[in-house]
Amino acid sequence: MSVSQILARLQGKRAAYDTTGEVIQLLDEQYARVHDTRLPAHLQRTAHLEQLLAFQPGLVDARATAADLALYTEALVTAARSNGHTELAERLVDVAETLHGAVAELAAATHATVPVPQVPLAYAA
């Protein structure tokens, strides 16, 4: 790690990398770290879930997280477009659409936890 990267971290900033190899390594290490720390916590938190309604709070939270990520991605699209980064913006549009799809699917899953749904699943999003 370079001195500038260390200083950036001390200031709460994340370094940007200019080679594909560095980005691949960064993303691989990030996923491994998140997997190793968060999966056991998630498994522990969900191990007690048995009744259908017990899944609902976690699904509501997951939907909120996905919605926030979708909105952040939309903001990234706007920033990319305004700075002339057309190819990046188009990739981010695809990501935002996928995330909005996940939001809708999580809403449908949340509705599925209600023993007798009051709202048709077509309106769950």
Short mmCIF file of N, CA and C in Angstrom, two decimals:
data_model
loop_
_atom_site.label_atom_id
_atom_site.label_comp_id
_atom_site.label_asym_id
_atom_site.label_seq_id
_atom_site.Cartn_x
_atom_site.Cartn_y
_atom_site.Cartn_z
N MET A 1 0.85 -1.17 0.00
CA MET A 1 0.00 0.00 0.00
C MET A 1 0.90 1.23 0.00
N SER A 2 0.58 2.18 -0.87
CA SER A 2 1.40 3.38 -1.00
C SER A 2 1.09 4.35 0.14
N VAL A 3 1.95 5.33 0.29
CA VAL A 3 1.77 6.36 1.31
C VAL A 3 0.47 7.14 1.04
N SER A 4 0.21 7.44 -0.23
CA SER A 4 -1.01 8.19 -0.55
C SER A 4 -2.26 7.38 -0.23
N GLN A 5 -2.19 6.06 -0.42
CA GLN A 5 -3.33 5.21 -0.07
C GLN A 5 -3.54 5.17 1.44
N ILE A 6 -2.45 5.10 2.18
CA ILE A 6 -2.54 5.11 3.64
C ILE A 6 -3.14 6.43 4.12
N LEU A 7 -2.67 7.55 3.57
CA LEU A 7 -3.21 8.86 3.96
C LEU A 7 -4.69 8.97 3.59
N ALA A 8 -5.05 8.45 2.45
CA ALA A 8 -6.46 8.48 2.03
C ALA A 8 -7.32 7.71 3.02
N ARG A 9 -6.86 6.54 3.41
CA ARG A 9 -7.62 5.74 4.39
C ARG A 9 -7.75 6.44 5.72
N LEU A 10 -6.68 7.10 6.16
CA LEU A 10 -6.73 7.83 7.43
C LEU A 10 -7.75 8.97 7.37
N GLN A 11 -8.00 9.50 6.19
CA GLN A 11 -8.96 10.59 6.01
C GLN A 11 -10.36 10.06 5.70
N GLY A 12 -10.51 8.75 5.74
CA GLY A 12 -11.81 8.16 5.47
C GLY A 12 -12.13 8.06 3.99
N LYS A 13 -11.12 8.17 3.16
CA LYS A 13 -11.32 8.09 1.71
C LYS A 13 -10.86 6.74 1.21
N ARG A 14 -11.40 6.37 0.07
CA ARG A 14 -11.04 5.10 -0.56
C ARG A 14 -10.19 5.41 -1.78
N ALA A 15 -9.16 4.65 -1.96
CA ALA A 15 -8.28 4.85 -3.11
C ALA A 15 -8.97 4.39 -4.39
N ALA A 16 -8.62 5.03 -5.51
CA ALA A 16 -9.10 4.60 -6.81
C ALA A 16 -7.92 3.97 -7.55
N TYR A 17 -8.18 2.93 -8.28
CA TYR A 17 -7.13 2.19 -8.97
C TYR A 17 -7.25 2.38 -10.47
N ASP A 18 -6.11 2.40 -11.14
CA ASP A 18 -6.14 2.66 -12.58
C ASP A 18 -5.75 1.47 -13.44
N THR A 19 -5.71 0.28 -12.84
CA THR A 19 -5.45 -0.92 -13.63
C THR A 19 -6.55 -1.95 -13.34
N THR A 20 -6.86 -2.71 -14.37
CA THR A 20 -7.88 -3.75 -14.23
C THR A 20 -7.47 -4.77 -13.17
N GLY A 21 -6.20 -5.12 -13.15
CA GLY A 21 -5.71 -6.09 -12.17
C GLY A 21 -5.95 -5.63 -10.74
N GLU A 22 -5.68 -4.35 -10.48
CA GLU A 22 -5.89 -3.82 -9.14
C GLU A 22 -7.38 -3.81 -8.78
N VAL A 23 -8.24 -3.47 -9.74
CA VAL A 23 -9.68 -3.46 -9.49
C VAL A 23 -10.18 -4.87 -9.23
N ILE A 24 -9.71 -5.83 -10.02
CA ILE A 24 -10.11 -7.22 -9.81
C ILE A 24 -9.72 -7.68 -8.41
N GLN A 25 -8.49 -7.38 -8.02
CA GLN A 25 -8.02 -7.77 -6.69
C GLN A 25 -8.85 -7.08 -5.61
N LEU A 26 -9.12 -5.78 -5.77
CA LEU A 26 -9.93 -5.03 -4.81
C LEU A 26 -11.30 -5.66 -4.64
N LEU A 27 -11.97 -5.95 -5.78
CA LEU A 27 -13.32 -6.50 -5.72
C LEU A 27 -13.33 -7.92 -5.16
N ASP A 28 -12.34 -8.73 -5.53
CA ASP A 28 -12.26 -10.08 -4.99
C ASP A 28 -12.04 -10.07 -3.48
N GLU A 29 -11.13 -9.21 -3.03
CA GLU A 29 -10.86 -9.12 -1.59
C GLU A 29 -12.07 -8.57 -0.84
N GLN A 30 -12.74 -7.59 -1.44
CA GLN A 30 -13.93 -7.03 -0.82
C GLN A 30 -15.01 -8.09 -0.65
N TYR A 31 -15.26 -8.86 -1.72
CA TYR A 31 -16.30 -9.89 -1.63
C TYR A 31 -15.92 -10.94 -0.59
N ALA A 32 -14.68 -11.36 -0.59
CA ALA A 32 -14.25 -12.37 0.39
C ALA A 32 -14.42 -11.85 1.81
N ARG A 33 -14.07 -10.59 2.03
CA ARG A 33 -14.19 -9.99 3.37
C ARG A 33 -15.66 -9.90 3.79
N VAL A 34 -16.52 -9.43 2.88
CA VAL A 34 -17.94 -9.32 3.19
C VAL A 34 -18.53 -10.71 3.42
N HIS A 35 -18.18 -11.65 2.57
CA HIS A 35 -18.67 -13.02 2.71
C HIS A 35 -18.28 -13.60 4.07
N ASP A 36 -17.01 -13.46 4.40
CA ASP A 36 -16.50 -14.07 5.63
C ASP A 36 -17.04 -13.42 6.89
N THR A 37 -17.35 -12.13 6.82
CA THR A 37 -17.84 -11.47 8.03
C THR A 37 -19.36 -11.42 8.11
N ARG A 38 -20.03 -11.21 6.99
CA ARG A 38 -21.47 -11.02 7.03
C ARG A 38 -22.29 -12.30 6.92
N LEU A 39 -21.83 -13.27 6.11
CA LEU A 39 -22.62 -14.50 5.96
C LEU A 39 -22.83 -15.20 7.30
N PRO A 40 -21.79 -15.40 8.12
CA PRO A 40 -22.06 -16.04 9.42
C PRO A 40 -23.06 -15.25 10.27
N ALA A 41 -22.97 -13.93 10.23
CA ALA A 41 -23.91 -13.11 11.00
C ALA A 41 -25.33 -13.27 10.46
N HIS A 42 -25.46 -13.28 9.13
CA HIS A 42 -26.79 -13.45 8.54
C HIS A 42 -27.36 -14.84 8.85
N LEU A 43 -26.52 -15.85 8.77
CA LEU A 43 -26.98 -17.21 9.09
C LEU A 43 -27.43 -17.31 10.53
N GLN A 44 -26.68 -16.68 11.42
CA GLN A 44 -27.04 -16.70 12.83
C GLN A 44 -28.37 -15.98 13.07
N ARG A 45 -28.55 -14.82 12.43
CA ARG A 45 -29.78 -14.04 12.60
C ARG A 45 -31.00 -14.75 12.03
N THR A 46 -30.81 -15.59 11.01
CA THR A 46 -31.97 -16.24 10.37
C THR A 46 -32.18 -17.67 10.83
N ALA A 47 -31.29 -18.20 11.64
CA ALA A 47 -31.39 -19.60 12.06
C ALA A 47 -32.68 -19.89 12.83
N HIS A 48 -33.20 -18.92 13.53
CA HIS A 48 -34.40 -19.14 14.36
C HIS A 48 -35.71 -18.94 13.59
N LEU A 49 -35.65 -18.49 12.36
CA LEU A 49 -36.87 -18.21 11.60
C LEU A 49 -37.58 -19.51 11.25
N GLU A 50 -38.81 -19.64 11.69
CA GLU A 50 -39.60 -20.83 11.39
C GLU A 50 -40.96 -20.44 10.83
N GLN A 51 -41.66 -19.57 11.53
CA GLN A 51 -42.99 -19.16 11.10
C GLN A 51 -42.88 -18.18 9.94
N LEU A 52 -43.86 -18.24 9.06
CA LEU A 52 -43.88 -17.40 7.87
C LEU A 52 -43.74 -15.92 8.20
N LEU A 53 -44.49 -15.46 9.19
CA LEU A 53 -44.45 -14.04 9.56
C LEU A 53 -43.10 -13.61 10.11
N ALA A 54 -42.33 -14.54 10.64
CA ALA A 54 -41.03 -14.21 11.19
C ALA A 54 -40.05 -13.71 10.12
N PHE A 55 -40.29 -14.08 8.87
CA PHE A 55 -39.42 -13.64 7.78
C PHE A 55 -39.67 -12.18 7.39
N GLN A 56 -40.87 -11.68 7.71
CA GLN A 56 -41.29 -10.37 7.23
C GLN A 56 -40.37 -9.21 7.62
N PRO A 57 -39.99 -9.04 8.89
CA PRO A 57 -39.14 -7.90 9.24
C PRO A 57 -37.81 -7.87 8.47
N GLY A 58 -37.20 -9.01 8.32
CA GLY A 58 -35.95 -9.06 7.57
C GLY A 58 -36.13 -8.73 6.11
N LEU A 59 -37.24 -9.18 5.54
CA LEU A 59 -37.53 -8.86 4.15
C LEU A 59 -37.80 -7.37 3.96
N VAL A 60 -38.50 -6.78 4.91
CA VAL A 60 -38.76 -5.34 4.85
C VAL A 60 -37.43 -4.58 4.90
N ASP A 61 -36.54 -4.99 5.80
CA ASP A 61 -35.23 -4.35 5.90
C ASP A 61 -34.41 -4.55 4.63
N ALA A 62 -34.44 -5.76 4.08
CA ALA A 62 -33.69 -6.05 2.86
C ALA A 62 -34.22 -5.21 1.70
N ARG A 63 -35.54 -5.04 1.63
CA ARG A 63 -36.13 -4.22 0.57
C ARG A 63 -35.68 -2.77 0.71
N ALA A 64 -35.65 -2.25 1.91
CA ALA A 64 -35.20 -0.87 2.12
C ALA A 64 -33.74 -0.70 1.71
N THR A 65 -32.92 -1.67 2.04
CA THR A 65 -31.51 -1.62 1.66
C THR A 65 -31.37 -1.65 0.13
N ALA A 66 -32.12 -2.54 -0.52
CA ALA A 66 -32.07 -2.64 -1.98
C ALA A 66 -32.60 -1.35 -2.62
N ALA A 67 -33.66 -0.78 -2.06
CA ALA A 67 -34.21 0.47 -2.61
C ALA A 67 -33.20 1.60 -2.49
N ASP A 68 -32.53 1.69 -1.36
CA ASP A 68 -31.51 2.73 -1.18
C ASP A 68 -30.38 2.55 -2.19
N LEU A 69 -29.96 1.33 -2.40
CA LEU A 69 -28.90 1.05 -3.36
C LEU A 69 -29.35 1.39 -4.78
N ALA A 70 -30.60 1.10 -5.11
CA ALA A 70 -31.13 1.44 -6.43
C ALA A 70 -31.13 2.96 -6.63
N LEU A 71 -31.53 3.70 -5.61
CA LEU A 71 -31.56 5.16 -5.71
C LEU A 71 -30.15 5.74 -5.79
N TYR A 72 -29.22 5.17 -5.05
CA TYR A 72 -27.83 5.62 -5.13
C TYR A 72 -27.28 5.37 -6.53
N THR A 73 -27.63 4.22 -7.10
CA THR A 73 -27.19 3.91 -8.46
C THR A 73 -27.77 4.90 -9.46
N GLU A 74 -29.03 5.30 -9.28
CA GLU A 74 -29.62 6.32 -10.14
C GLU A 74 -28.86 7.63 -10.03
N ALA A 75 -28.44 7.99 -8.82
CA ALA A 75 -27.65 9.20 -8.64
C ALA A 75 -26.30 9.08 -9.36
N LEU A 76 -25.71 7.88 -9.32
CA LEU A 76 -24.46 7.66 -10.05
C LEU A 76 -24.68 7.80 -11.56
N VAL A 77 -25.82 7.33 -12.05
CA VAL A 77 -26.15 7.50 -13.48
C VAL A 77 -26.16 8.98 -13.83
N THR A 78 -26.84 9.77 -13.02
CA THR A 78 -26.93 11.21 -13.26
C THR A 78 -25.55 11.85 -13.28
N ALA A 79 -24.72 11.50 -12.31
CA ALA A 79 -23.37 12.06 -12.25
C ALA A 79 -22.53 11.63 -13.44
N ALA A 80 -22.64 10.36 -13.82
CA ALA A 80 -21.87 9.86 -14.96
C ALA A 80 -22.29 10.57 -16.25
N ARG A 81 -23.60 10.71 -16.44
CA ARG A 81 -24.10 11.39 -17.65
C ARG A 81 -23.66 12.85 -17.68
N SER A 82 -23.77 13.53 -16.55
CA SER A 82 -23.44 14.96 -16.53
C SER A 82 -21.95 15.20 -16.76
N ASN A 83 -21.15 14.19 -16.55
CA ASN A 83 -19.71 14.32 -16.78
C ASN A 83 -19.26 13.66 -18.08
N GLY A 84 -20.22 13.25 -18.90
CA GLY A 84 -19.90 12.71 -20.22
C GLY A 84 -19.42 11.26 -20.24
N HIS A 85 -19.66 10.53 -19.17
CA HIS A 85 -19.24 9.13 -19.09
C HIS A 85 -20.40 8.24 -19.55
N THR A 86 -20.69 8.30 -20.85
CA THR A 86 -21.87 7.64 -21.42
C THR A 86 -21.86 6.14 -21.22
N GLU A 87 -20.73 5.49 -21.49
CA GLU A 87 -20.68 4.03 -21.37
C GLU A 87 -20.91 3.59 -19.92
N LEU A 88 -20.30 4.28 -18.99
CA LEU A 88 -20.51 3.97 -17.57
C LEU A 88 -21.97 4.20 -17.20
N ALA A 89 -22.54 5.30 -17.66
CA ALA A 89 -23.94 5.61 -17.35
C ALA A 89 -24.86 4.50 -17.84
N GLU A 90 -24.62 3.99 -19.05
CA GLU A 90 -25.47 2.93 -19.59
C GLU A 90 -25.34 1.64 -18.78
N ARG A 91 -24.14 1.32 -18.34
CA ARG A 91 -23.96 0.14 -17.47
C ARG A 91 -24.71 0.34 -16.16
N LEU A 92 -24.63 1.55 -15.63
CA LEU A 92 -25.30 1.83 -14.36
C LEU A 92 -26.82 1.82 -14.51
N VAL A 93 -27.33 2.20 -15.68
CA VAL A 93 -28.77 2.12 -15.93
C VAL A 93 -29.22 0.66 -15.80
N ASP A 94 -28.43 -0.25 -16.39
CA ASP A 94 -28.76 -1.68 -16.28
C ASP A 94 -28.73 -2.13 -14.83
N VAL A 95 -27.75 -1.66 -14.07
CA VAL A 95 -27.65 -2.02 -12.65
C VAL A 95 -28.87 -1.49 -11.89
N ALA A 96 -29.24 -0.24 -12.15
CA ALA A 96 -30.39 0.35 -11.46
C ALA A 96 -31.67 -0.42 -11.77
N GLU A 97 -31.85 -0.82 -13.02
CA GLU A 97 -33.03 -1.59 -13.39
C GLU A 97 -33.05 -2.94 -12.67
N THR A 98 -31.90 -3.58 -12.59
CA THR A 98 -31.81 -4.85 -11.88
C THR A 98 -32.13 -4.67 -10.40
N LEU A 99 -31.61 -3.61 -9.82
CA LEU A 99 -31.88 -3.35 -8.41
C LEU A 99 -33.36 -3.03 -8.17
N HIS A 100 -33.98 -2.28 -9.06
CA HIS A 100 -35.41 -2.01 -8.91
C HIS A 100 -36.21 -3.31 -9.05
N GLY A 101 -35.74 -4.22 -9.90
CA GLY A 101 -36.37 -5.53 -9.99
C GLY A 101 -36.25 -6.29 -8.68
N ALA A 102 -35.09 -6.19 -8.04
CA ALA A 102 -34.89 -6.85 -6.75
C ALA A 102 -35.82 -6.24 -5.69
N VAL A 103 -36.00 -4.92 -5.74
CA VAL A 103 -36.92 -4.25 -4.80
C VAL A 103 -38.32 -4.82 -4.97
N ALA A 104 -38.76 -4.95 -6.22
CA ALA A 104 -40.09 -5.48 -6.49
C ALA A 104 -40.21 -6.94 -6.03
N GLU A 105 -39.18 -7.73 -6.28
CA GLU A 105 -39.22 -9.14 -5.86
C GLU A 105 -39.22 -9.27 -4.34
N LEU A 106 -38.48 -8.42 -3.66
CA LEU A 106 -38.49 -8.44 -2.19
C LEU A 106 -39.85 -8.01 -1.66
N ALA A 107 -40.49 -7.07 -2.33
CA ALA A 107 -41.85 -6.68 -1.92
C ALA A 107 -42.81 -7.85 -2.10
N ALA A 108 -42.69 -8.55 -3.21
CA ALA A 108 -43.56 -9.72 -3.44
C ALA A 108 -43.30 -10.80 -2.40
N ALA A 109 -42.04 -11.01 -2.07
CA ALA A 109 -41.70 -12.00 -1.04
C ALA A 109 -42.27 -11.57 0.32
N THR A 110 -42.22 -10.29 0.61
CA THR A 110 -42.76 -9.78 1.87
C THR A 110 -44.27 -10.02 1.92
N HIS A 111 -44.96 -9.73 0.84
CA HIS A 111 -46.40 -9.99 0.78
C HIS A 111 -46.70 -11.49 0.95
N ALA A 112 -45.80 -12.33 0.47
CA ALA A 112 -46.00 -13.78 0.57
C ALA A 112 -45.90 -14.28 2.01
N THR A 113 -45.41 -13.44 2.93
CA THR A 113 -45.33 -13.85 4.33
C THR A 113 -46.66 -13.68 5.05
N VAL A 114 -47.59 -12.95 4.45
CA VAL A 114 -48.91 -12.74 5.05
C VAL A 114 -49.74 -13.99 4.75
N PRO A 115 -50.27 -14.63 5.79
CA PRO A 115 -51.02 -15.88 5.57
C PRO A 115 -52.15 -15.74 4.54
N VAL A 116 -52.90 -14.66 4.60
CA VAL A 116 -53.95 -14.42 3.60
C VAL A 116 -53.69 -13.00 3.08
N PRO A 117 -52.94 -12.91 1.99
CA PRO A 117 -52.58 -11.56 1.50
C PRO A 117 -53.79 -10.68 1.25
N GLN A 118 -53.70 -9.44 1.70
CA GLN A 118 -54.75 -8.46 1.48
C GLN A 118 -54.55 -7.71 0.16
N VAL A 119 -53.30 -7.66 -0.29
CA VAL A 119 -52.94 -6.93 -1.50
C VAL A 119 -52.52 -7.94 -2.55
N PRO A 120 -53.10 -7.87 -3.74
CA PRO A 120 -52.67 -8.79 -4.81
C PRO A 120 -51.18 -8.61 -5.08
N LEU A 121 -50.48 -9.71 -5.35
CA LEU A 121 -49.05 -9.65 -5.59
C LEU A 121 -48.70 -8.76 -6.77
N ALA A 122 -49.61 -8.55 -7.69
CA ALA A 122 -49.34 -7.67 -8.83
C ALA A 122 -49.06 -6.24 -8.38
N TYR A 123 -49.55 -5.86 -7.20
CA TYR A 123 -49.35 -4.51 -6.69
C TYR A 123 -48.31 -4.46 -5.58
N ALA A 124 -47.55 -5.50 -5.42
CA ALA A 124 -46.61 -5.60 -4.30
C ALA A 124 -45.44 -4.67 -4.43
N ALA A 125 -45.07 -4.29 -5.60
CA ALA A 125 -43.90 -3.42 -5.79
C ALA A 125 -44.20 -2.05 -5.27
#
